[in-house]
mmCIF file as Biopython writes it, N, C-alpha, C and O atoms, coordinates in Angstrom:
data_model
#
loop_
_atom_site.group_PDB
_atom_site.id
_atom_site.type_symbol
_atom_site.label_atom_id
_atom_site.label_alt_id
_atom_site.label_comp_id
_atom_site.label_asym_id
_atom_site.label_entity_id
_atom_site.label_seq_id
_atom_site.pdbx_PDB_ins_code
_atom_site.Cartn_x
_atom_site.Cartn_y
_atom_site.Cartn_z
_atom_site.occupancy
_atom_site.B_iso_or_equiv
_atom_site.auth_seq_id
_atom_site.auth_asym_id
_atom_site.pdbx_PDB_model_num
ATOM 1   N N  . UNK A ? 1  ? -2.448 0.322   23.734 1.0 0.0 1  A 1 
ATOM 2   C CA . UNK A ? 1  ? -2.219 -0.865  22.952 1.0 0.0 1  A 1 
ATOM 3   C C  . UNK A ? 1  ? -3.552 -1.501  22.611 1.0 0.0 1  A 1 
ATOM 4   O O  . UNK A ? 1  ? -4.574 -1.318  23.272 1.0 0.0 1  A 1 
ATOM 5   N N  . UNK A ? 2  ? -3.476 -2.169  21.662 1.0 0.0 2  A 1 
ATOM 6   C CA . UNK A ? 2  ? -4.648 -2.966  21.126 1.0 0.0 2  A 1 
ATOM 7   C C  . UNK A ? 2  ? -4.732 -4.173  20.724 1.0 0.0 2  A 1 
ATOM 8   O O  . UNK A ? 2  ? -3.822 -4.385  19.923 1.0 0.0 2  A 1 
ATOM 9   N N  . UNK A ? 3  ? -5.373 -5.066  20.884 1.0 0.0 3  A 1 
ATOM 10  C CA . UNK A ? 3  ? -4.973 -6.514  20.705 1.0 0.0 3  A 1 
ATOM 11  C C  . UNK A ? 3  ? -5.928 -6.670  19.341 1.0 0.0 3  A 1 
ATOM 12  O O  . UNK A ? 3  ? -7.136 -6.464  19.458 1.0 0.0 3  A 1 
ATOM 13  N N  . UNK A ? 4  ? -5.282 -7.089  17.867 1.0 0.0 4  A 1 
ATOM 14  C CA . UNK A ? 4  ? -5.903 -7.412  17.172 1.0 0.0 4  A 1 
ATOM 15  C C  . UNK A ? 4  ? -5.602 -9.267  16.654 1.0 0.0 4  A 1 
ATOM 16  O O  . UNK A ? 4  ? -4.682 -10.071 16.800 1.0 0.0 4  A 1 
ATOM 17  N N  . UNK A ? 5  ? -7.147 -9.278  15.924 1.0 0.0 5  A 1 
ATOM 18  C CA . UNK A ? 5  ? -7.024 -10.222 15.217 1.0 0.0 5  A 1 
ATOM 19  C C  . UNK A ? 5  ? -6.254 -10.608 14.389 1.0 0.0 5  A 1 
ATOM 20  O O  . UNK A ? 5  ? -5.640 -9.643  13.934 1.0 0.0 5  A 1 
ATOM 21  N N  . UNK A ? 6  ? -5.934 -11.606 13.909 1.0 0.0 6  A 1 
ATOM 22  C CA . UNK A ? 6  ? -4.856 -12.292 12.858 1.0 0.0 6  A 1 
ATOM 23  C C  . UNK A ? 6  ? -5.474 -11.600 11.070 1.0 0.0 6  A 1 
ATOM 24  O O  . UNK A ? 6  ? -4.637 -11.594 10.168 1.0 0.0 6  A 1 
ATOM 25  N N  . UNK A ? 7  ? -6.641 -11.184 10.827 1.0 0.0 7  A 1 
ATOM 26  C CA . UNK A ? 7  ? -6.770 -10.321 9.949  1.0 0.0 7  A 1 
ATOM 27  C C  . UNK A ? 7  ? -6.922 -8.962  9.605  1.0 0.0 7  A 1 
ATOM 28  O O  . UNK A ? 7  ? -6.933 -8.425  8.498  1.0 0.0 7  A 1 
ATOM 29  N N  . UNK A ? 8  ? -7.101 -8.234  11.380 1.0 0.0 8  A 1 
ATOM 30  C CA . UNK A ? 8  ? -6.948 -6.909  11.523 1.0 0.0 8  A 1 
ATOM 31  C C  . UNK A ? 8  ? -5.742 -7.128  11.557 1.0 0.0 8  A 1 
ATOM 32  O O  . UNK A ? 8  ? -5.534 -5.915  11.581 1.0 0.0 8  A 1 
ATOM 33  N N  . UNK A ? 9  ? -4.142 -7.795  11.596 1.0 0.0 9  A 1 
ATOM 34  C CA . UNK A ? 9  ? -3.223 -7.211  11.751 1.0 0.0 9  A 1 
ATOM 35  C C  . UNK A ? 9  ? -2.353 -7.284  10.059 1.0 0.0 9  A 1 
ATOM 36  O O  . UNK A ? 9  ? -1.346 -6.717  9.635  1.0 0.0 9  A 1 
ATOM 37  N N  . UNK A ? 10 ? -3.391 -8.335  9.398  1.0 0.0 10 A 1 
ATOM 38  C CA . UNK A ? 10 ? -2.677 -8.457  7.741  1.0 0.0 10 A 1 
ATOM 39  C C  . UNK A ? 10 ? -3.460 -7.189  7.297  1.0 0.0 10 A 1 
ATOM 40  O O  . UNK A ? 10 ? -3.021 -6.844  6.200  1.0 0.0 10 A 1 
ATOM 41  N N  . UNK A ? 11 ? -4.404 -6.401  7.704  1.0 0.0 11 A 1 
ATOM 42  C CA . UNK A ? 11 ? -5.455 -5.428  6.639  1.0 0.0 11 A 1 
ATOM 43  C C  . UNK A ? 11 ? -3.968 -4.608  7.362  1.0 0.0 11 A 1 
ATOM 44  O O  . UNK A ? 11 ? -3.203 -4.336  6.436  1.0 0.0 11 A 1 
ATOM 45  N N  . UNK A ? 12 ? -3.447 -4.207  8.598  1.0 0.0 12 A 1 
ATOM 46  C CA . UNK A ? 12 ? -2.652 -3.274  9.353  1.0 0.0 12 A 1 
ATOM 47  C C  . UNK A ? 12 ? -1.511 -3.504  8.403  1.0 0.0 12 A 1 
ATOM 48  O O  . UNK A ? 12 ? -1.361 -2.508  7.696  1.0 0.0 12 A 1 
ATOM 49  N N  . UNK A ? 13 ? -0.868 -4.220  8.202  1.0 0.0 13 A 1 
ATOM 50  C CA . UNK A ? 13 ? 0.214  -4.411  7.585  1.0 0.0 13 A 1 
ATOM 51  C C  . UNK A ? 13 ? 0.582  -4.074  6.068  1.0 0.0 13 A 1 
ATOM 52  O O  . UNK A ? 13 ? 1.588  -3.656  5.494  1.0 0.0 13 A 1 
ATOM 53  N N  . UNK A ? 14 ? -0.816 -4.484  5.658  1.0 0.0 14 A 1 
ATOM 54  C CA . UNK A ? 14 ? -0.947 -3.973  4.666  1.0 0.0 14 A 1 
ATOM 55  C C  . UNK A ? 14 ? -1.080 -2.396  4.475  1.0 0.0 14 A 1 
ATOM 56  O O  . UNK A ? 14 ? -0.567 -1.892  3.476  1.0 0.0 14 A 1 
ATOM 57  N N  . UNK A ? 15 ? -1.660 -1.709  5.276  1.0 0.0 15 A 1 
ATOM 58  C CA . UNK A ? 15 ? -2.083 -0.022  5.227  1.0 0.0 15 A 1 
ATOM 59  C C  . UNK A ? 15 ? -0.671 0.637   5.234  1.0 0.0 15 A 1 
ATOM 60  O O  . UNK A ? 15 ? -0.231 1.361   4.341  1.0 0.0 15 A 1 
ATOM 61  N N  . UNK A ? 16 ? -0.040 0.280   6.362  1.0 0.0 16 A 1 
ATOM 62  C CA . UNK A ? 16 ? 1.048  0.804   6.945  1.0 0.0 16 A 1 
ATOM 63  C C  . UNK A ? 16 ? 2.453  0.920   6.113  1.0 0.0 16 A 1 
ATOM 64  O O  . UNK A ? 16 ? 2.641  -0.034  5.357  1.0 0.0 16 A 1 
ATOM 65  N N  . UNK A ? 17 ? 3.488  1.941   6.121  1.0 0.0 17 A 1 
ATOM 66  C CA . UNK A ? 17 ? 4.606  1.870   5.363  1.0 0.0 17 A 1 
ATOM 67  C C  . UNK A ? 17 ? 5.449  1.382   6.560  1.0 0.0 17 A 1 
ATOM 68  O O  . UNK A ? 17 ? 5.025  1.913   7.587  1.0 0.0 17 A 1 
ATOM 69  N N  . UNK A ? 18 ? 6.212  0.780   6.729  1.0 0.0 18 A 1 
ATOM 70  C CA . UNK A ? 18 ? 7.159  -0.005  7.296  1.0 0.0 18 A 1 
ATOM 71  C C  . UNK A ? 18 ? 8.713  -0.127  7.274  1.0 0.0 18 A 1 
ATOM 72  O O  . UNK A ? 18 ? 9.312  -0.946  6.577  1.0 0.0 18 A 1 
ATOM 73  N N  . UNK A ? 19 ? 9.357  0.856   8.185  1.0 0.0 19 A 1 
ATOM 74  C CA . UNK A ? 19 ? 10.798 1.452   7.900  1.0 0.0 19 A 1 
ATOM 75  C C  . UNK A ? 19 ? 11.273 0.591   8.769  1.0 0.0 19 A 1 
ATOM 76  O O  . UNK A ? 19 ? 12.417 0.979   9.008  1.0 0.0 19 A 1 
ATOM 77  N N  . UNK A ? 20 ? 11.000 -0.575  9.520  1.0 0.0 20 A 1 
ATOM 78  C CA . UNK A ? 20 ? 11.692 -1.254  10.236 1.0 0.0 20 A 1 
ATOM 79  C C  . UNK A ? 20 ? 11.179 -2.334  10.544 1.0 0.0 20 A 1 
ATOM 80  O O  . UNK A ? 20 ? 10.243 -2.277  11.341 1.0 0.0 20 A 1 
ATOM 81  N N  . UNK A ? 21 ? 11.695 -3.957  9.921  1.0 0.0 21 A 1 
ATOM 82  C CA . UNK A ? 21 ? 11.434 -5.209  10.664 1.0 0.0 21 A 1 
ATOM 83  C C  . UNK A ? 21 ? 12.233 -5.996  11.943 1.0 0.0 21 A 1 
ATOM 84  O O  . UNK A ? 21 ? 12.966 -6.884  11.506 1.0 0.0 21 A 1 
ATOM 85  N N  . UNK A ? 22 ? 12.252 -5.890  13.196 1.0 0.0 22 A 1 
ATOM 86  C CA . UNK A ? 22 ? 12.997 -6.447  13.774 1.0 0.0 22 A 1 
ATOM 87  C C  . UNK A ? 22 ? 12.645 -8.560  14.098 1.0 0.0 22 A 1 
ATOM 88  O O  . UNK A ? 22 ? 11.633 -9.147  14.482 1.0 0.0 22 A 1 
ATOM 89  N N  . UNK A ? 23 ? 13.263 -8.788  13.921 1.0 0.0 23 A 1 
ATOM 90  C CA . UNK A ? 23 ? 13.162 -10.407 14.309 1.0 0.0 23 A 1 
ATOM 91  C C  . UNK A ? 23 ? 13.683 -10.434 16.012 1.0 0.0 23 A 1 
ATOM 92  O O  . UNK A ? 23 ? 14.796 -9.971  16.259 1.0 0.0 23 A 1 
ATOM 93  N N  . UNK A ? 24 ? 12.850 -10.979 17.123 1.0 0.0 24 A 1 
ATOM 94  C CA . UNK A ? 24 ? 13.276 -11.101 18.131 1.0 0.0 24 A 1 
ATOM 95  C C  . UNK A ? 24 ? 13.483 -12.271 18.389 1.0 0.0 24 A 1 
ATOM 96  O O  . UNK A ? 24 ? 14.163 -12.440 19.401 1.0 0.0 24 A 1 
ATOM 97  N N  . UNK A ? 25 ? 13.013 -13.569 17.626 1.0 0.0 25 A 1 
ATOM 98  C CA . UNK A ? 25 ? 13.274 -14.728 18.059 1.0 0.0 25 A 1 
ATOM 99  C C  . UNK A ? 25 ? 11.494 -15.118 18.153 1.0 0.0 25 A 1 
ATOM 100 O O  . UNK A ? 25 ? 10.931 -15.777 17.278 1.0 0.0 25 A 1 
ATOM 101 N N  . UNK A ? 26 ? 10.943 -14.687 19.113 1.0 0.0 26 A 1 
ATOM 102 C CA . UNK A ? 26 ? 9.637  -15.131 19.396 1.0 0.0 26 A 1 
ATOM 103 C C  . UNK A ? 26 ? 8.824  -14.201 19.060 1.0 0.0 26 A 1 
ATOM 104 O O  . UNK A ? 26 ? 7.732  -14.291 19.620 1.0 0.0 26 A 1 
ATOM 105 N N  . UNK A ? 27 ? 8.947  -13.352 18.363 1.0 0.0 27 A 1 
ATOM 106 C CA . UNK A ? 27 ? 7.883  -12.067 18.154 1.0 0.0 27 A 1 
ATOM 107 C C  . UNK A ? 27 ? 8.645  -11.585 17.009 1.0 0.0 27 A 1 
ATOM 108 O O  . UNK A ? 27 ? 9.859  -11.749 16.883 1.0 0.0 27 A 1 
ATOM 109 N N  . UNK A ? 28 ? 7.878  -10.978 16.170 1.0 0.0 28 A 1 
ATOM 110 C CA . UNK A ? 28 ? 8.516  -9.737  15.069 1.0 0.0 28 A 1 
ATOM 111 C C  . UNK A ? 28 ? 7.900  -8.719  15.125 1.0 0.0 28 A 1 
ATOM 112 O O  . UNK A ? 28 ? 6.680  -8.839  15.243 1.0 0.0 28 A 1 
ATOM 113 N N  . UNK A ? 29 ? 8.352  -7.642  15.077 1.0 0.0 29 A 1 
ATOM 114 C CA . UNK A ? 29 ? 7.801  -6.207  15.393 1.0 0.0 29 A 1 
ATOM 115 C C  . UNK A ? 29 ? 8.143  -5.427  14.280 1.0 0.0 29 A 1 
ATOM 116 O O  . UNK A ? 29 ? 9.274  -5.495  13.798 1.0 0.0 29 A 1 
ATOM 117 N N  . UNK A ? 30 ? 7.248  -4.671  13.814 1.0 0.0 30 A 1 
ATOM 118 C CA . UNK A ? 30 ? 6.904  -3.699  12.291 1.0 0.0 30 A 1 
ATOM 119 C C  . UNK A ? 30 ? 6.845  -2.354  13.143 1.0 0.0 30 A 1 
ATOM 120 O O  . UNK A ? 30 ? 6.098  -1.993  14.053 1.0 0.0 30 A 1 
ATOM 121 N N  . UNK A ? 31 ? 7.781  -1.831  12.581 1.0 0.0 31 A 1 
ATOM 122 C CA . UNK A ? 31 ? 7.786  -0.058  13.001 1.0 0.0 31 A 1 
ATOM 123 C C  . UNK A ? 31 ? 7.523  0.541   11.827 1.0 0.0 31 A 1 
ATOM 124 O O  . UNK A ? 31 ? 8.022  0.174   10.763 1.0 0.0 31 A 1 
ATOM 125 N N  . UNK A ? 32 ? 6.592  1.656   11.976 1.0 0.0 32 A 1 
ATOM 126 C CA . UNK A ? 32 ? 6.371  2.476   10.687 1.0 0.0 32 A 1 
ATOM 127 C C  . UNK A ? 32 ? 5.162  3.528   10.954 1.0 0.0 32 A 1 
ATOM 128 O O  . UNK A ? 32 ? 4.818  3.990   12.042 1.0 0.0 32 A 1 
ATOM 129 N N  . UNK A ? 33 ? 4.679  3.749   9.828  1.0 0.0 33 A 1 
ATOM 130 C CA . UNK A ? 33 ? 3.460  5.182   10.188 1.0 0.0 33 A 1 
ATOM 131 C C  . UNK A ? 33 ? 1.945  4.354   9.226  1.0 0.0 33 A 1 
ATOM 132 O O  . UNK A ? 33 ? 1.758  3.533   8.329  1.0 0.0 33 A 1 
ATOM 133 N N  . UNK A ? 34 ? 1.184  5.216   10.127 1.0 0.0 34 A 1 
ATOM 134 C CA . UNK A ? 34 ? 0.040  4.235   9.271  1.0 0.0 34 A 1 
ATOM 135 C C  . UNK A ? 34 ? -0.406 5.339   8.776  1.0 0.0 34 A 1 
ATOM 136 O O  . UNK A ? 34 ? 0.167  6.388   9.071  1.0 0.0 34 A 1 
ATOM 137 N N  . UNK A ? 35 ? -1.798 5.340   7.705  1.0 0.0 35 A 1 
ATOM 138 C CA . UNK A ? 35 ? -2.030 5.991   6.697  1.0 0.0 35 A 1 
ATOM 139 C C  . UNK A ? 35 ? -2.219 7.357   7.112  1.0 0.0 35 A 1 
ATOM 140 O O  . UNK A ? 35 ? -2.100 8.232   6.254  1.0 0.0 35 A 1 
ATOM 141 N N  . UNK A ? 36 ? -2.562 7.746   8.577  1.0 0.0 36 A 1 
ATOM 142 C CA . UNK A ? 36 ? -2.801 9.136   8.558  1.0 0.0 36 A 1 
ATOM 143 C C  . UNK A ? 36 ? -1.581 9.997   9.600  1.0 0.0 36 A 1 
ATOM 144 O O  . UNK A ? 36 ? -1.583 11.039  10.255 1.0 0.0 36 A 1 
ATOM 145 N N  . UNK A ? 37 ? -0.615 8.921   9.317  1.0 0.0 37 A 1 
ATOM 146 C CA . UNK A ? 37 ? 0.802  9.998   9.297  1.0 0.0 37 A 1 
ATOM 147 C C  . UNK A ? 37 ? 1.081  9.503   10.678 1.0 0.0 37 A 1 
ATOM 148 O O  . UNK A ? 37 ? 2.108  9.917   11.216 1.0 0.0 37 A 1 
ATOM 149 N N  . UNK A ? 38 ? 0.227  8.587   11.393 1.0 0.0 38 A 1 
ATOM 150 C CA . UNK A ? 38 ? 1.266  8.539   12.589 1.0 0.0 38 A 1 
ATOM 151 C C  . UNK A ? 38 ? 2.330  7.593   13.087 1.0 0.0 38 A 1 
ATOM 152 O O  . UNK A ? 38 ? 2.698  7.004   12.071 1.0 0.0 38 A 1 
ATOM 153 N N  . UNK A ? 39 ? 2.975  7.165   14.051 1.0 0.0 39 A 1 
ATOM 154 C CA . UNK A ? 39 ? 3.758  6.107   14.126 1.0 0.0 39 A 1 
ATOM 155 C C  . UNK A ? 39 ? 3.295  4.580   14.704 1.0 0.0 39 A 1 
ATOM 156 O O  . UNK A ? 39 ? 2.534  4.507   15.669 1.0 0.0 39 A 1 
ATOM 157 N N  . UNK A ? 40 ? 3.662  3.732   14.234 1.0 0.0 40 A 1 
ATOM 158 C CA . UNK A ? 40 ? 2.906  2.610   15.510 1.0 0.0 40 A 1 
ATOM 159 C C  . UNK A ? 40 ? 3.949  1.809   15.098 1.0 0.0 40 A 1 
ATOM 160 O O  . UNK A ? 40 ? 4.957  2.108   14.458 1.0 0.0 40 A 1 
ATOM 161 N N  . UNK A ? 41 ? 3.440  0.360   15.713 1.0 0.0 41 A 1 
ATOM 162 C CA . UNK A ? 41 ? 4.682  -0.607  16.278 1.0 0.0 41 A 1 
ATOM 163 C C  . UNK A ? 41 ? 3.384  -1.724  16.047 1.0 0.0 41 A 1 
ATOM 164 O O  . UNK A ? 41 ? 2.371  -1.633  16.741 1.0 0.0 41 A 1 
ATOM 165 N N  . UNK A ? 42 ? 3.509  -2.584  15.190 1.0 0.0 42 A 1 
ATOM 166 C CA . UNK A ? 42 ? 2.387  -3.773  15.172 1.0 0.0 42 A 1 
ATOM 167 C C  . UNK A ? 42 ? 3.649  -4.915  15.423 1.0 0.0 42 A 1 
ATOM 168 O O  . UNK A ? 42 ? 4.678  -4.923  14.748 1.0 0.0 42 A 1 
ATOM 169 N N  . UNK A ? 43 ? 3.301  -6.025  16.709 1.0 0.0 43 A 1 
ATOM 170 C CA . UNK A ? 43 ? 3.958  -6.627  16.974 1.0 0.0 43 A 1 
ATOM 171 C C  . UNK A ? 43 ? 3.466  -8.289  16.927 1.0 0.0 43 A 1 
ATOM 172 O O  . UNK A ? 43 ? 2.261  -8.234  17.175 1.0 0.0 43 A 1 
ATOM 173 N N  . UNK A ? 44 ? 3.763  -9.427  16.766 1.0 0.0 44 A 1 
ATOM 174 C CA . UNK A ? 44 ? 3.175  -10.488 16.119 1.0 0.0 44 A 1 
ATOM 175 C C  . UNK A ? 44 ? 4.364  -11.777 16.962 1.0 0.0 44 A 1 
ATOM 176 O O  . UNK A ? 44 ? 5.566  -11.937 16.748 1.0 0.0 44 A 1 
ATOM 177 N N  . UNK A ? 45 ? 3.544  -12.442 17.832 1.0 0.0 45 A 1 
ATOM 178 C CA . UNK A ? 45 ? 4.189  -13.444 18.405 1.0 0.0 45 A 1 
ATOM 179 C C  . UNK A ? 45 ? 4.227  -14.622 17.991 1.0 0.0 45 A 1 
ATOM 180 O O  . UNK A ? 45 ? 3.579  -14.775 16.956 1.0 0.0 45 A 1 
ATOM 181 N N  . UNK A ? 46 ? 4.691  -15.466 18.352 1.0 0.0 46 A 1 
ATOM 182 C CA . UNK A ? 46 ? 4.657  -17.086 17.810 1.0 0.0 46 A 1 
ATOM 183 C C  . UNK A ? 46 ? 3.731  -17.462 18.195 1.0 0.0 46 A 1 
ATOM 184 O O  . UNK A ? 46 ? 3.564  -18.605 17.770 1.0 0.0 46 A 1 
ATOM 185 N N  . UNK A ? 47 ? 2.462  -16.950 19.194 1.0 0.0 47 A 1 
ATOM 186 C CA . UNK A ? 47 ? 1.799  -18.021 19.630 1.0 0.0 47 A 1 
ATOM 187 C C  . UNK A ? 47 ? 0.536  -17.289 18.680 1.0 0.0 47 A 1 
ATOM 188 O O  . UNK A ? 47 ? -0.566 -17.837 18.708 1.0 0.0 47 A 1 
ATOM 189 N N  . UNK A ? 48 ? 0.692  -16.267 17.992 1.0 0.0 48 A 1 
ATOM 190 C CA . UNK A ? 48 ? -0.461 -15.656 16.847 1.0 0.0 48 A 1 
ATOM 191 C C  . UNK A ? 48 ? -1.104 -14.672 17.427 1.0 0.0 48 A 1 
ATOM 192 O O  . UNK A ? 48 ? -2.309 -14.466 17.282 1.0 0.0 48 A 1 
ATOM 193 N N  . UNK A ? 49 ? -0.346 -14.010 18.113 1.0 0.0 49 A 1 
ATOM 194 C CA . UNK A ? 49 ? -0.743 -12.664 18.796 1.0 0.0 49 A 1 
ATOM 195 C C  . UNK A ? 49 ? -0.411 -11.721 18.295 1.0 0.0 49 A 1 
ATOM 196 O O  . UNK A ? 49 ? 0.805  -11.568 18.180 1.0 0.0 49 A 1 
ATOM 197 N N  . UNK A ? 50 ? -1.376 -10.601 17.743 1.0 0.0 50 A 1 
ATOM 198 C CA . UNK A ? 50 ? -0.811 -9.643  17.705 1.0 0.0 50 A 1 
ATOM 199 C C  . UNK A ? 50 ? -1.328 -7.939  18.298 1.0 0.0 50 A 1 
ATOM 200 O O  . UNK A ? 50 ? -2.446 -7.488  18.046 1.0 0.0 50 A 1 
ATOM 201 N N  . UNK A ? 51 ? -0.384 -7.258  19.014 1.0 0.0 51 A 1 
ATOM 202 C CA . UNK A ? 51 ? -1.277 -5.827  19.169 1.0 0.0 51 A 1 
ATOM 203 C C  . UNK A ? 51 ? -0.108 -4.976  18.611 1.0 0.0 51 A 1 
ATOM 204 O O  . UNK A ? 51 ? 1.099  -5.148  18.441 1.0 0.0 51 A 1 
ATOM 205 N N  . UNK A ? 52 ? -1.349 -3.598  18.320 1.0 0.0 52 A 1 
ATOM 206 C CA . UNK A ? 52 ? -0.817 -2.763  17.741 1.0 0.0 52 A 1 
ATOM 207 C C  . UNK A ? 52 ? -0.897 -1.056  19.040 1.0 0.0 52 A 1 
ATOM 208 O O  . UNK A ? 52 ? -1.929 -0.586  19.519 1.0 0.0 52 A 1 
ATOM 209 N N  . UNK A ? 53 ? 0.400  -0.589  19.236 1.0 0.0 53 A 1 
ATOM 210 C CA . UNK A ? 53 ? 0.422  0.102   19.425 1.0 0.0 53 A 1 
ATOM 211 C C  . UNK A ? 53 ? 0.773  1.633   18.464 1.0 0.0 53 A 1 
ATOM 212 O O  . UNK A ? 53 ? 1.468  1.582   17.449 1.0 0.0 53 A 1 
ATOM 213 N N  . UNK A ? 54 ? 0.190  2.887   18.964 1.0 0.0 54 A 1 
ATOM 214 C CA . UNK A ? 54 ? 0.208  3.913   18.043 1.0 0.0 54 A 1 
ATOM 215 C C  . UNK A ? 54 ? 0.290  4.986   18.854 1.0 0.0 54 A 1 
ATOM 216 O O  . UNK A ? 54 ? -0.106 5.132   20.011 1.0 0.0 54 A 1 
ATOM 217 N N  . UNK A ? 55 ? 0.983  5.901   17.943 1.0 0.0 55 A 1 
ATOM 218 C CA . UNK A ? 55 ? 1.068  7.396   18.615 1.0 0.0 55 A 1 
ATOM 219 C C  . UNK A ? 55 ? -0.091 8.151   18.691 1.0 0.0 55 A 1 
ATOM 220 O O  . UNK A ? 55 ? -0.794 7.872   17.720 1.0 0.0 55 A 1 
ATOM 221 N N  . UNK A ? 56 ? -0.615 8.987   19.412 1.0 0.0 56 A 1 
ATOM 222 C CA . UNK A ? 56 ? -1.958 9.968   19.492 1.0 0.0 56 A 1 
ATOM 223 C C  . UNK A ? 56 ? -1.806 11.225  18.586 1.0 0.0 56 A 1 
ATOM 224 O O  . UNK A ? 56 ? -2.711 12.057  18.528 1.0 0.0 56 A 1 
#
């Protein structure tokens, strides 16, 4: 996992195709593949947190 900044995670969001938004209440989590085909999970809390986890 990786803890990014509030503009590493809009440049992330932006890169990434995104087949799934879940709303949890206190967090929203983006499932999808980023540009070089793999999967990750960029997740974004209420308190302006966000990390991104990814497949190897």
């Amino acid at each position: 996992m990786q803890h990014l900044s509030l503009d590493q995670a809009a440049d992330m969001l932006e890169a990434m195709t995104i087949t799934q938004t879940i709303d949890a209440g206190h967090a929203i989590v983006h499932v999808g593949t980023d540009e070089a085909g793999r999967r990750v999970v960029l997740m974004n809390d209420c308190n302006g947190n966000s990390v991104l986890s990814s497949a190897m």
